[in-house]
Short mmCIF file of C-alpha atoms in Angstrom, two decimals:
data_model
loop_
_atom_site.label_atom_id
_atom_site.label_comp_id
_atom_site.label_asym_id
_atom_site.label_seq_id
_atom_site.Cartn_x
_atom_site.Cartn_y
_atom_site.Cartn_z
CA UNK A 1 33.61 31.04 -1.26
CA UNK A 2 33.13 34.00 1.18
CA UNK A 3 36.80 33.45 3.11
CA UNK A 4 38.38 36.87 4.06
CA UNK A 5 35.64 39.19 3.83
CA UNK A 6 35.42 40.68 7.05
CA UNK A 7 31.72 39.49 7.89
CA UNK A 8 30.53 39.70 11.39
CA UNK A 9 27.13 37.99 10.32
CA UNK A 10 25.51 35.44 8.44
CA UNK A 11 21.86 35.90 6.41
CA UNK A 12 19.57 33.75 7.29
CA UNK A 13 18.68 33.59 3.85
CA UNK A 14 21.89 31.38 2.96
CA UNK A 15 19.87 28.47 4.49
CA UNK A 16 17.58 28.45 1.21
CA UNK A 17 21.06 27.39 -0.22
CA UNK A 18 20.09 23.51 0.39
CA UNK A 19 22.37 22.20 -2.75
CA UNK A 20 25.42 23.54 -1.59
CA UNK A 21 28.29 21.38 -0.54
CA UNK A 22 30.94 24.12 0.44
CA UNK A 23 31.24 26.65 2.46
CA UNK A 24 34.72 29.10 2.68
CA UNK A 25 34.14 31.03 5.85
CA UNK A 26 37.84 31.05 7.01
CA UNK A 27 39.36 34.86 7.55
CA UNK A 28 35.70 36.29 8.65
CA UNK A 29 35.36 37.32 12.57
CA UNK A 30 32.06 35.62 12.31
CA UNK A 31 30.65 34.65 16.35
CA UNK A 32 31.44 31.78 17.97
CA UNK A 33 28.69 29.90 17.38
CA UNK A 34 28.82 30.03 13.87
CA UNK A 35 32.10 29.34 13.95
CA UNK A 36 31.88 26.41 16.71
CA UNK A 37 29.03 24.51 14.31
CA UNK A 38 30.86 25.15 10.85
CA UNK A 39 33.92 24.12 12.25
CA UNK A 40 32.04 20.36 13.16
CA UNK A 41 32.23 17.35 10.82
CA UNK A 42 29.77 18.05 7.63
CA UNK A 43 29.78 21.71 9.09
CA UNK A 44 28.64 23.39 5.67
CA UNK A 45 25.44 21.38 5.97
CA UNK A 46 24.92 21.78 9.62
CA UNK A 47 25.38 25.49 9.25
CA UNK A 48 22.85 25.85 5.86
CA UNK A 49 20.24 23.69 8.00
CA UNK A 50 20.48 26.24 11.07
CA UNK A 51 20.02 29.02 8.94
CA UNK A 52 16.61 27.68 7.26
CA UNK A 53 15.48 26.35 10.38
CA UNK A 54 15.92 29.78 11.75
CA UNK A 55 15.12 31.67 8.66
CA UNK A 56 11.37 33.44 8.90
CA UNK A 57 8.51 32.65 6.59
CA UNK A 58 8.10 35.44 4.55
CA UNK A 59 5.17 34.87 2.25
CA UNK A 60 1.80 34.83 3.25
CA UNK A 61 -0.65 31.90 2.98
CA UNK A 62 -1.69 30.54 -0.43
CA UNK A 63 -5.14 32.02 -1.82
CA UNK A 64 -8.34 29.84 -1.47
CA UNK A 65 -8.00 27.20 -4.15
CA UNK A 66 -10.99 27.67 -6.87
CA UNK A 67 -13.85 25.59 -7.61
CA UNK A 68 -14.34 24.56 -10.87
CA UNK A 69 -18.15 23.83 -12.08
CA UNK A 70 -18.04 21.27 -14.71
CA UNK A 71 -21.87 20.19 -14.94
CA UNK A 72 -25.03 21.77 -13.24
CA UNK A 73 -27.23 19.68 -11.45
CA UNK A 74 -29.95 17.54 -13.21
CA UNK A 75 -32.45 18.70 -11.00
CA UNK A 76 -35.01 16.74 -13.09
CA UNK A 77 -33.94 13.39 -11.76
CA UNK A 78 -32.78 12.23 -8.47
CA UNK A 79 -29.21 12.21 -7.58
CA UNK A 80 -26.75 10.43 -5.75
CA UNK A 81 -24.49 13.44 -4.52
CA UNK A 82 -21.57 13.33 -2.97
CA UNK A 83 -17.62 14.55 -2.92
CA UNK A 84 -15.04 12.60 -3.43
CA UNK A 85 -11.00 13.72 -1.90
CA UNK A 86 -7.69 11.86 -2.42
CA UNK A 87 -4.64 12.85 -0.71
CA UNK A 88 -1.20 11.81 -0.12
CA UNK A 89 -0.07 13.09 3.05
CA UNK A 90 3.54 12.31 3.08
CA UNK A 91 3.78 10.10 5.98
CA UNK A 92 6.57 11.12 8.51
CA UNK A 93 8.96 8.11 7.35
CA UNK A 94 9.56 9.60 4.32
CA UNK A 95 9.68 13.15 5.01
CA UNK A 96 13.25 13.51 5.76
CA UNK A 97 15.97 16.60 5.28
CA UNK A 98 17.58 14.16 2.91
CA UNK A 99 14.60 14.05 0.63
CA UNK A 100 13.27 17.93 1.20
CA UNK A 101 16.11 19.90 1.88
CA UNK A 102 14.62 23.17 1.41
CA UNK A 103 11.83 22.69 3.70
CA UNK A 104 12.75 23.64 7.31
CA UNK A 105 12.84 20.69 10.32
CA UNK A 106 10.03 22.15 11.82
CA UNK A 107 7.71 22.29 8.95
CA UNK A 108 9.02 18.54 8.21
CA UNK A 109 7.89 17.62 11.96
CA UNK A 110 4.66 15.32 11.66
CA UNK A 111 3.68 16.97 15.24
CA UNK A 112 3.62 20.29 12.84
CA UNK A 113 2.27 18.74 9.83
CA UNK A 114 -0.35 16.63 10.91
CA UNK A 115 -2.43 20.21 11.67
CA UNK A 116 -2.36 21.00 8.56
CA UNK A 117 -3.49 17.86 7.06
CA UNK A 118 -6.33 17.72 9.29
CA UNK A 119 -7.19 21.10 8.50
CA UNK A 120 -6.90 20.77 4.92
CA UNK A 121 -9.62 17.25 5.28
CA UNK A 122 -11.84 18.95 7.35
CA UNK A 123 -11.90 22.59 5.13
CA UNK A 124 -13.36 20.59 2.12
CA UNK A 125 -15.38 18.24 4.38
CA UNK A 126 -15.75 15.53 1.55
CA UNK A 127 -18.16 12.78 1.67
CA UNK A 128 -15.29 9.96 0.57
CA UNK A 129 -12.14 10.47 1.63
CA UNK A 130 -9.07 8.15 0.20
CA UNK A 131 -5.79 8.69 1.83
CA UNK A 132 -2.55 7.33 1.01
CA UNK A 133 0.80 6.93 2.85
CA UNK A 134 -0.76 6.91 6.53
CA UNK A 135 1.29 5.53 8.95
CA UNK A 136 -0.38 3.03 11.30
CA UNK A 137 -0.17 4.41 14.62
CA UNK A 138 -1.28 7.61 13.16
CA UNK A 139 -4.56 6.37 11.54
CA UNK A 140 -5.34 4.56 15.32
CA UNK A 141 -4.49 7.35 17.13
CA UNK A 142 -4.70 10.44 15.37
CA UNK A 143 -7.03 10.12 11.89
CA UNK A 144 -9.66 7.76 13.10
CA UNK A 145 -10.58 9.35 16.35
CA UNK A 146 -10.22 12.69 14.99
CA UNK A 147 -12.64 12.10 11.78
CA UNK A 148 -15.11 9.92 14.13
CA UNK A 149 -15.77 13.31 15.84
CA UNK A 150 -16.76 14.58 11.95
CA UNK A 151 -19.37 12.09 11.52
CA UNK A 152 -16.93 9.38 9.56
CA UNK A 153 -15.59 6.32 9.85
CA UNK A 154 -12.89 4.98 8.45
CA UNK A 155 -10.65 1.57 7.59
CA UNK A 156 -7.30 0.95 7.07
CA UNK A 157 -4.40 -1.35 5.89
CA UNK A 158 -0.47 -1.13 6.20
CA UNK A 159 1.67 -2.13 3.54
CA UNK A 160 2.34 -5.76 3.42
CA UNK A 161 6.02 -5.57 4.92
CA UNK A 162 3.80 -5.27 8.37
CA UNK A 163 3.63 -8.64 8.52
CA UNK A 164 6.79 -9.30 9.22
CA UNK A 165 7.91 -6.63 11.38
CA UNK A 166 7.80 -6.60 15.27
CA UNK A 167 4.81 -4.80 16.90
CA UNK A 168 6.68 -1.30 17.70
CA UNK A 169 8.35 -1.25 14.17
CA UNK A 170 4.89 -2.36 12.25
CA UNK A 171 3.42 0.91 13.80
CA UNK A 172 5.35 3.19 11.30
CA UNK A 173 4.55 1.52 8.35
CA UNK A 174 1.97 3.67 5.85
CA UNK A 175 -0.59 2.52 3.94
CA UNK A 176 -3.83 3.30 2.30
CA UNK A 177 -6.84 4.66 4.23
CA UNK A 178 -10.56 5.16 3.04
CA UNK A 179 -12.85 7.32 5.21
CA UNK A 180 -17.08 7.68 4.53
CA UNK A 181 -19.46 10.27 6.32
CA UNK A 182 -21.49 7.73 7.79
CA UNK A 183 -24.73 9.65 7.20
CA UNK A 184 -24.47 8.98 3.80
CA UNK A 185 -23.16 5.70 3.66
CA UNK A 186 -22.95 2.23 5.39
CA UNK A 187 -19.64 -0.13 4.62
CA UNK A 188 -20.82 -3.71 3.76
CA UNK A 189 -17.46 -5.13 3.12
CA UNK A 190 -14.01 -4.32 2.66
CA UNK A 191 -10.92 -6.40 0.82
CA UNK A 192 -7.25 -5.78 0.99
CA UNK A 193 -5.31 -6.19 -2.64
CA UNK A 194 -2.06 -7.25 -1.86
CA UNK A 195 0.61 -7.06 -5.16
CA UNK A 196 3.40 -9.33 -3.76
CA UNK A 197 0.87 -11.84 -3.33
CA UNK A 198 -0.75 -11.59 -6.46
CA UNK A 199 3.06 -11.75 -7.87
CA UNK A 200 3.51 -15.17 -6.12
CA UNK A 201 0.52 -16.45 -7.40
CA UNK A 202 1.10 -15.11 -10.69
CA UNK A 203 4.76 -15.66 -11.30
CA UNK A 204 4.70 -19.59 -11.91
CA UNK A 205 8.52 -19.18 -11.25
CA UNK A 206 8.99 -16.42 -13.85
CA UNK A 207 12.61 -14.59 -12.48
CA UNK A 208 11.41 -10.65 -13.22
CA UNK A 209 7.83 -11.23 -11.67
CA UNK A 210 9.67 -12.65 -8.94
CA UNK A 211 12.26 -10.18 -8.60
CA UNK A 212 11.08 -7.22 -9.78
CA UNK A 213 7.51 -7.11 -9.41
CA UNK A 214 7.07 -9.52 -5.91
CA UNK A 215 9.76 -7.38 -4.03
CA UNK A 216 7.76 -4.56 -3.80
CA UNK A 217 4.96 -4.19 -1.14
CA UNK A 218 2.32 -1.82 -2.53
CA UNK A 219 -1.47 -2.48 -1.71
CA UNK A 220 -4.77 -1.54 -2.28
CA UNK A 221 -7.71 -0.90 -0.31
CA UNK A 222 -11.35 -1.52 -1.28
CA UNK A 223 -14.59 -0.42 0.72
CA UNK A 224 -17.75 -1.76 -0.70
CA UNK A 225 -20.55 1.46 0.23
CA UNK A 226 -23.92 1.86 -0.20
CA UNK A 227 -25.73 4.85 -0.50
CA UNK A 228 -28.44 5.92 2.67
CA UNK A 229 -30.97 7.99 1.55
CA UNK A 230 -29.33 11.44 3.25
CA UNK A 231 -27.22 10.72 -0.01
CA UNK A 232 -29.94 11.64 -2.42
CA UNK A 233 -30.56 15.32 -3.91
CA UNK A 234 -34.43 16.06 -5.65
CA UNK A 235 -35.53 12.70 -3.67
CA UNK A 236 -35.18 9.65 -4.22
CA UNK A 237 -35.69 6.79 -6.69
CA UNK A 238 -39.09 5.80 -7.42
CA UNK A 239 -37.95 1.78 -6.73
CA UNK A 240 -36.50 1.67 -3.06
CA UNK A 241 -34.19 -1.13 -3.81
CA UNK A 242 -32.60 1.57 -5.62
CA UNK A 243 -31.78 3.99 -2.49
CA UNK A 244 -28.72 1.94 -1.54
CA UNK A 245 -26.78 1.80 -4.42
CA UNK A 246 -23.09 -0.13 -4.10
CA UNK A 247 -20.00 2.04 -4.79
CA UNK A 248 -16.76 0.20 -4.49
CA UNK A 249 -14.18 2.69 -3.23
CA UNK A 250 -10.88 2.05 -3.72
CA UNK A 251 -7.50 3.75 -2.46
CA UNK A 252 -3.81 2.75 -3.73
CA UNK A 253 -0.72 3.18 -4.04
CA UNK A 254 1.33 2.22 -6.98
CA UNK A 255 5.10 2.41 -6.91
CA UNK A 256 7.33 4.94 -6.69
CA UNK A 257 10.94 3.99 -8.71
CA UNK A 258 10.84 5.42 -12.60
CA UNK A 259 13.24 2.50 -13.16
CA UNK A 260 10.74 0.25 -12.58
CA UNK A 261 7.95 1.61 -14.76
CA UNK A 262 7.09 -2.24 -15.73
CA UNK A 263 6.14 -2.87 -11.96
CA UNK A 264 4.07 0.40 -11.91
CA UNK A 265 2.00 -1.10 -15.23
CA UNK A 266 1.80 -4.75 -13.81
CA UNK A 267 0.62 -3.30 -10.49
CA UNK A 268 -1.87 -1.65 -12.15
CA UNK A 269 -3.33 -4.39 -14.06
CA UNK A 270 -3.18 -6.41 -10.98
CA UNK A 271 -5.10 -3.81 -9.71
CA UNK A 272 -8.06 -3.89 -11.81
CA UNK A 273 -8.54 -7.69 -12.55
CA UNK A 274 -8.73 -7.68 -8.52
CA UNK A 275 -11.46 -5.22 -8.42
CA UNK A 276 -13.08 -6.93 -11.42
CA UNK A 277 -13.24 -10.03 -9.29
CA UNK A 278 -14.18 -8.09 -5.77
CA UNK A 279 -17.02 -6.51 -8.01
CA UNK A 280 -18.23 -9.57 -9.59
CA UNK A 281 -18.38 -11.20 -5.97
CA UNK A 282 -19.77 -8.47 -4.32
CA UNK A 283 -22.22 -7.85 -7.06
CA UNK A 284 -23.78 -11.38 -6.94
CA UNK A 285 -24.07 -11.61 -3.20
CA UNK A 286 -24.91 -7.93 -3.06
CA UNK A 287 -27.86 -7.95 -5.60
CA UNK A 288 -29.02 -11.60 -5.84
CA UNK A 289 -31.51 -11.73 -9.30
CA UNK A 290 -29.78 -8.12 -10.77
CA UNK A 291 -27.34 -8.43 -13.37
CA UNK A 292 -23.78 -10.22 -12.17
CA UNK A 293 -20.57 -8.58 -13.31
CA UNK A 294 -18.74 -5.15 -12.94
CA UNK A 295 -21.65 -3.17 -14.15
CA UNK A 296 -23.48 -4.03 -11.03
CA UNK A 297 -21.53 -1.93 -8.60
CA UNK A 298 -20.13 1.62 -9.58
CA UNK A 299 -16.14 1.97 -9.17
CA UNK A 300 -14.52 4.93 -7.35
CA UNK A 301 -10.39 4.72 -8.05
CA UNK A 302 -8.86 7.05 -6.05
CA UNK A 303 -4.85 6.48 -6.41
CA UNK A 304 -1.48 7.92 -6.37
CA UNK A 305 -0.41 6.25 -9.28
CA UNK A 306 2.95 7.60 -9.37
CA UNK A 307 2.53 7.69 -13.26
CA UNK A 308 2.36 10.90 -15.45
CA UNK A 309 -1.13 10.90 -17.96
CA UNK A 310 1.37 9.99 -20.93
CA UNK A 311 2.35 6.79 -19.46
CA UNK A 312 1.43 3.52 -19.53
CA UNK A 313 -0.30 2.80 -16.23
CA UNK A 314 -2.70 6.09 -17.21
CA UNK A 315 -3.59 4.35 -20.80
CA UNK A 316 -4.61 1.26 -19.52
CA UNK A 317 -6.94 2.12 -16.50
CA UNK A 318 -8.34 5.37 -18.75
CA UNK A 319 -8.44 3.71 -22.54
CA UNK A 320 -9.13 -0.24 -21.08
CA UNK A 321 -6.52 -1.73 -22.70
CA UNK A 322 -2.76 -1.46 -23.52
CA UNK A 323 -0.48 -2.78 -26.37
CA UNK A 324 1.60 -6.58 -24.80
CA UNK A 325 4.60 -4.75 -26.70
CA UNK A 326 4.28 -1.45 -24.79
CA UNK A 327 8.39 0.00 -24.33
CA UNK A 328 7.17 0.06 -20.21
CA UNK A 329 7.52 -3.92 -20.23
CA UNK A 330 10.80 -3.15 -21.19
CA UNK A 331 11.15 -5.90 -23.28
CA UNK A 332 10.64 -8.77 -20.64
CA UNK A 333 8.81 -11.70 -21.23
CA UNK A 334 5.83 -11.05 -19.02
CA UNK A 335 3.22 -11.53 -21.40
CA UNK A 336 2.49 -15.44 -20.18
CA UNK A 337 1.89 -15.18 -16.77
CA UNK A 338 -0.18 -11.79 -17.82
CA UNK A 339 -2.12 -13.44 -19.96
CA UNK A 340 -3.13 -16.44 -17.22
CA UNK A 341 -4.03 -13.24 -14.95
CA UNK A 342 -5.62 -11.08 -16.83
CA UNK A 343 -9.07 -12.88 -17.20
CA UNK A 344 -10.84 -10.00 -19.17
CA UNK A 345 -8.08 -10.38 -21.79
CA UNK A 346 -9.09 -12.74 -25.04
CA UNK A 347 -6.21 -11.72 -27.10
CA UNK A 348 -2.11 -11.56 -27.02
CA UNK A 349 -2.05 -8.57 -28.53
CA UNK A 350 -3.24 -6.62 -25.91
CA UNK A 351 -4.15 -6.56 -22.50
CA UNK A 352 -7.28 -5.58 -20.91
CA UNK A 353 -9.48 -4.17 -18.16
CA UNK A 354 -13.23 -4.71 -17.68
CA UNK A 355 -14.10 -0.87 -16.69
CA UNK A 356 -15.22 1.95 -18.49
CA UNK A 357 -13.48 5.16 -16.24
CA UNK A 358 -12.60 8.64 -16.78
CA UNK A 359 -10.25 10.71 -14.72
CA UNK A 360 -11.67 13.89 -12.91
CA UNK A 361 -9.33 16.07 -13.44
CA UNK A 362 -7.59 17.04 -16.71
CA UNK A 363 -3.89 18.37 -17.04
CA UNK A 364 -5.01 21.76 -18.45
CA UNK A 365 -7.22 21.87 -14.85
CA UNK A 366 -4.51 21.01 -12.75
CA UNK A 367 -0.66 20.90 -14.08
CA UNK A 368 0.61 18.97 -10.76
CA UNK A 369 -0.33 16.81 -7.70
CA UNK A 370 2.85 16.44 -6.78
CA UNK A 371 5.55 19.20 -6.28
CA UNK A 372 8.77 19.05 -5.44
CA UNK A 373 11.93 20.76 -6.46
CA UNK A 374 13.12 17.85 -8.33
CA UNK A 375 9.88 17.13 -9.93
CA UNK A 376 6.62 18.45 -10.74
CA UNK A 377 3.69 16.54 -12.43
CA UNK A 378 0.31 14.75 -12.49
CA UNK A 379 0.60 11.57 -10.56
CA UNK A 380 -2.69 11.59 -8.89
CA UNK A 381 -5.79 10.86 -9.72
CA UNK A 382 -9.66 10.22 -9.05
CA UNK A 383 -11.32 7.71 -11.70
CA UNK A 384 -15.35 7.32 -12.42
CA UNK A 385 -17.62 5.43 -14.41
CA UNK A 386 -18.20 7.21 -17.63
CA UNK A 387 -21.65 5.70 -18.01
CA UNK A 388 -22.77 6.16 -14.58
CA UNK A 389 -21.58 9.16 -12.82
CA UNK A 390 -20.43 12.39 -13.96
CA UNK A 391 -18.19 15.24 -12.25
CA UNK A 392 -20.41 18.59 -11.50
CA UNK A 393 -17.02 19.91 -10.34
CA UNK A 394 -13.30 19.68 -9.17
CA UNK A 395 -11.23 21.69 -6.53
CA UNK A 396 -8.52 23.69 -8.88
CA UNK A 397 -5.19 23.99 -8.56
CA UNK A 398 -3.25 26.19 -6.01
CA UNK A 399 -2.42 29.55 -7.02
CA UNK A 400 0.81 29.87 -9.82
CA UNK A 401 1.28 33.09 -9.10
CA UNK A 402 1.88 32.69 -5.54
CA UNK A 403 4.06 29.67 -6.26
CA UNK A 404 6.09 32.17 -8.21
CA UNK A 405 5.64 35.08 -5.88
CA UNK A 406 6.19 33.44 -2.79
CA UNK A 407 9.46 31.60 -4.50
CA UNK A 408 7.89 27.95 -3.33
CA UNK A 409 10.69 25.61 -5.20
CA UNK A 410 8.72 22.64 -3.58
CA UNK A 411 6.58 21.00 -1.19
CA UNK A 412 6.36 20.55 1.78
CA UNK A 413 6.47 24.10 2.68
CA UNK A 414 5.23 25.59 6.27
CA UNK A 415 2.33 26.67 4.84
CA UNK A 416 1.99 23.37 2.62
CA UNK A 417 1.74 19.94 4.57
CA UNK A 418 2.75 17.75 2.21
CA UNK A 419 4.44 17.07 -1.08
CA UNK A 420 1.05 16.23 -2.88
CA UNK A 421 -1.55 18.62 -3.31
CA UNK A 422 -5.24 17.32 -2.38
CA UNK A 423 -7.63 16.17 -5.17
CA UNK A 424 -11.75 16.89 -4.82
CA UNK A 425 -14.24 16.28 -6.63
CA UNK A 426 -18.10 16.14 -6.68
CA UNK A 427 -20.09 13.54 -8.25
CA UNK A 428 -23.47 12.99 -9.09
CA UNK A 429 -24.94 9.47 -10.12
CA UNK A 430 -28.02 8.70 -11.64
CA UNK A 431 -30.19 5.94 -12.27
CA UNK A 432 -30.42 5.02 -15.67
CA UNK A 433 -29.25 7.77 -17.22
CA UNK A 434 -25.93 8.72 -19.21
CA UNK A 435 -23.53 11.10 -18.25
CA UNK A 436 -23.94 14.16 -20.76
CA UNK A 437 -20.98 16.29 -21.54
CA UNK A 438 -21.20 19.96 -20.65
CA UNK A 439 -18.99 23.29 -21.14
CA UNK A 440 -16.66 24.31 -18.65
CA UNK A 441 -17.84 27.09 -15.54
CA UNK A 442 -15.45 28.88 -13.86
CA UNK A 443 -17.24 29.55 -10.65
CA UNK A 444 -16.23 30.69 -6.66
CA UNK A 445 -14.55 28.67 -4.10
CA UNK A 446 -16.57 25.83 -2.70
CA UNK A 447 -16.86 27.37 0.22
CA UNK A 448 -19.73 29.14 -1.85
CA UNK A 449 -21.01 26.38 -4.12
CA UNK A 450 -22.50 22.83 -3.67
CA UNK A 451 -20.77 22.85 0.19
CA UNK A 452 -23.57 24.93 1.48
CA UNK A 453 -25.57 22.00 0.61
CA UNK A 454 -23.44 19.94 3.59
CA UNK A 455 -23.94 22.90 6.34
CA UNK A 456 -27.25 20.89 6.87
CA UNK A 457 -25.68 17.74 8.09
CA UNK A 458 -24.00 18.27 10.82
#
């Protein structure tokens, strides 16, 4: 309470005061426009938002993220080479006052934000790019045209409540986005995974699939690439069938609600026995007398999973498999129509996928994708195949110490876009060879690393 203490003025800095619900300001011979907007219904809040919108940013712009080297190289082979981004970019539905309080409007603004998301995408100039939470009329109007210009092209799908909206409403609704640099790869096909479909076809009139898991209208979106032979470092292979080598890409976008951590699992698995079967399809037709099944066609999973590493969803798509009595079921009888799903799976005991991936990043290399001042964790991630491919190195996190310095409670911030940081990694894939295992790098920014090796594209 600050009635009766004489002030003329108000700091600007009282606007960083998002969480407060009262104000006393009576007695003070404050001016009148303070006055006039405290003095309107929910003035406390109206006055706190005028301060932060008028507050000035006092901390400088974060430090150039480092590059981490993970693996040199093999320059004894030749390699498929390429980067690899995922990013949730906070589509401007959800990025409300309610939800972000201490950001300012301005910095909320999608008119502001969208700069800095296309700066951020075009700075690390990745060969892949998987987006999430892109709203439709942006990805037409703003995304697509924009990254054409780059040299990539991109698709797209909304979430499934699209469908059933009118044409000016469906043009607000997000979903997934994958973009490729075109001269390094060509899209053969693409296939939209749809959960609250695979929930009706699943559910065979089980209540909780019905209610719980069909209700919510998550996708997937999978882009079946093939490497061109710009892709190639130390030339290429020997057998020129084996230039264009299929890489099924795949963007998603689990959901959100903790309470409904048994969705966020069954999504998942969903997930995977769908690109199991878009793998085995596109496999047979894609390589007619090769070797049918998932091993045919490398897997990129780029996702916001909304799932910390400990969790269930992260077990099963790292480890293959996950216990029928995991607590995340919460104790409902899924296991049936699971079972009938889940081809890959020959036991009730467990439940299985038919992939063999690793994650790019590690929690001791980056503590957070997502920050906010309610929460702060790992919830995004970039998967591989372990045999296949291997990571030569991953885009670190953003600087602690200006986190701390700058007093950043949470993202978005004016000089942050969104409330996910961006995930990058480079790959290499070789033919028939293992991925070895090396010691960790530290080395510059890629600014001055394997991106000089991209200058020569454009």
């Amino acid at each position: 309470m600050l009635n009766n203490n004489y002030l003329r003025a108000l700091p600007y800095e009282l606007g960083k005061l998002f969480q407060l619900s009262t104000l006393g300001l009576k007695g003070n011979p404050l001016g009148s426009d303070v006055l006039q907007l405290f003095s309107e219904v929910n003035g406390t809040r109206k006055l706190l938002d005028f301060m932060l919108d008028n507050l000035a940013v006092s901390s400088s712009h974060p430090p150039s993220r480092p590059w981490i080297q993970l693996s040199p190289l093999d320059r004894a082979n030749p390699t498929a080479l390429f980067t690899v981004m995922c990013y949730n970019v906070l589509c401007d539905r959800y990025a409300t006052r309610g939800l972000y309080g201490y950001c300012p409007q301005w910095a909320l603004n999608w008119e502001y934000r969208k700069k800095g998301i296309l700066d951020e995408v075009r700075h690390y100039a990745a060969d892949i790019i998987a987006l999430q939470e892109v709203e439709t009329d942006q990805f037409y109007k703003f995304f697509l045209p924009e990254l054409k210009r780059d040299g990539y092209e991109g698709i797209f799908s909304p979430k499934s409540r699209a469908k059933t909206m009118s044409e000016s409403d469906r043009k607000h609704v997000d979903g997934c986005a994958i973009f490729y640099r075109t001269s390094k790869f060509q899209l053969i096909k693409e296939q939209l995974v749809e959960f609250n479909q695979l929930a009706i076809e699943h559910a065979n009139g089980h209540e909780d699939m019905l209610n719980r898991v069909m209700t919510k209208d998550n996708i997937a979106l999978a882009a079946l690439l093939q490497t061109k032979e710009a892709c190639w470092e130390n030339g290429v292979p020997p057998d020129p069938k084996d230039v264009a080598q299929p890489i099924l890409v795949c963007s998603a976008h689990i959901h959100w609600d903790p309470e409904f951590c048994d969705v966020k699992l069954i999504q998942s698995m969903m997930l995977m026995e769908q690109l199991r079967q878009i793998m085995e399809n596109f496999g047979h037709s894609f390589r007619p007398g090769h070797k049918k099944g998932p091993d045919a066609v490398q897997l990129l999973l780029c996702a916001d999973f909304n799932s910390l590493p400990q969790s269930g969803v992260i077990e099963f798509i790292n480890n293959g498999h996950v216990a029928a009595t995991h607590p995340e079921f919460k104790d409902i009888g899924y296991k049936e129509c699971l079972l009938k799903m889940l081809s890959h799976t020959n036991n009730d005991k467990e439940f299985t996928h038919a992939f063999n991936m690793a994650s790019a990043y590690s929690p001791e290399l980056m503590p957070y994708t997502n920050y906010t001042f309610d929460f702060k964790g790992i919830i995004d991630y970039i998967f591989y195949p372990r045999q296949s491919m291997r990571p030569l190195g991953i885009l670190g996190p953003i600087s602690e110490e200006w986190l701390k310095e700058s007093k950043i409670i949470g993202c978005p911030h004016p000089h942050i876009p969104s409330d996910h940081f961006s995930l990058l990694v480079e790959l290499g894939l070789t033919i028939g060879s293992a991925a070895p295992v090396n010691n960790l790098v530290h080395q510059p920014p890629p600014s001055l690393l394997g991106f000089n090796r991209r200058k020569n594209e454009f």
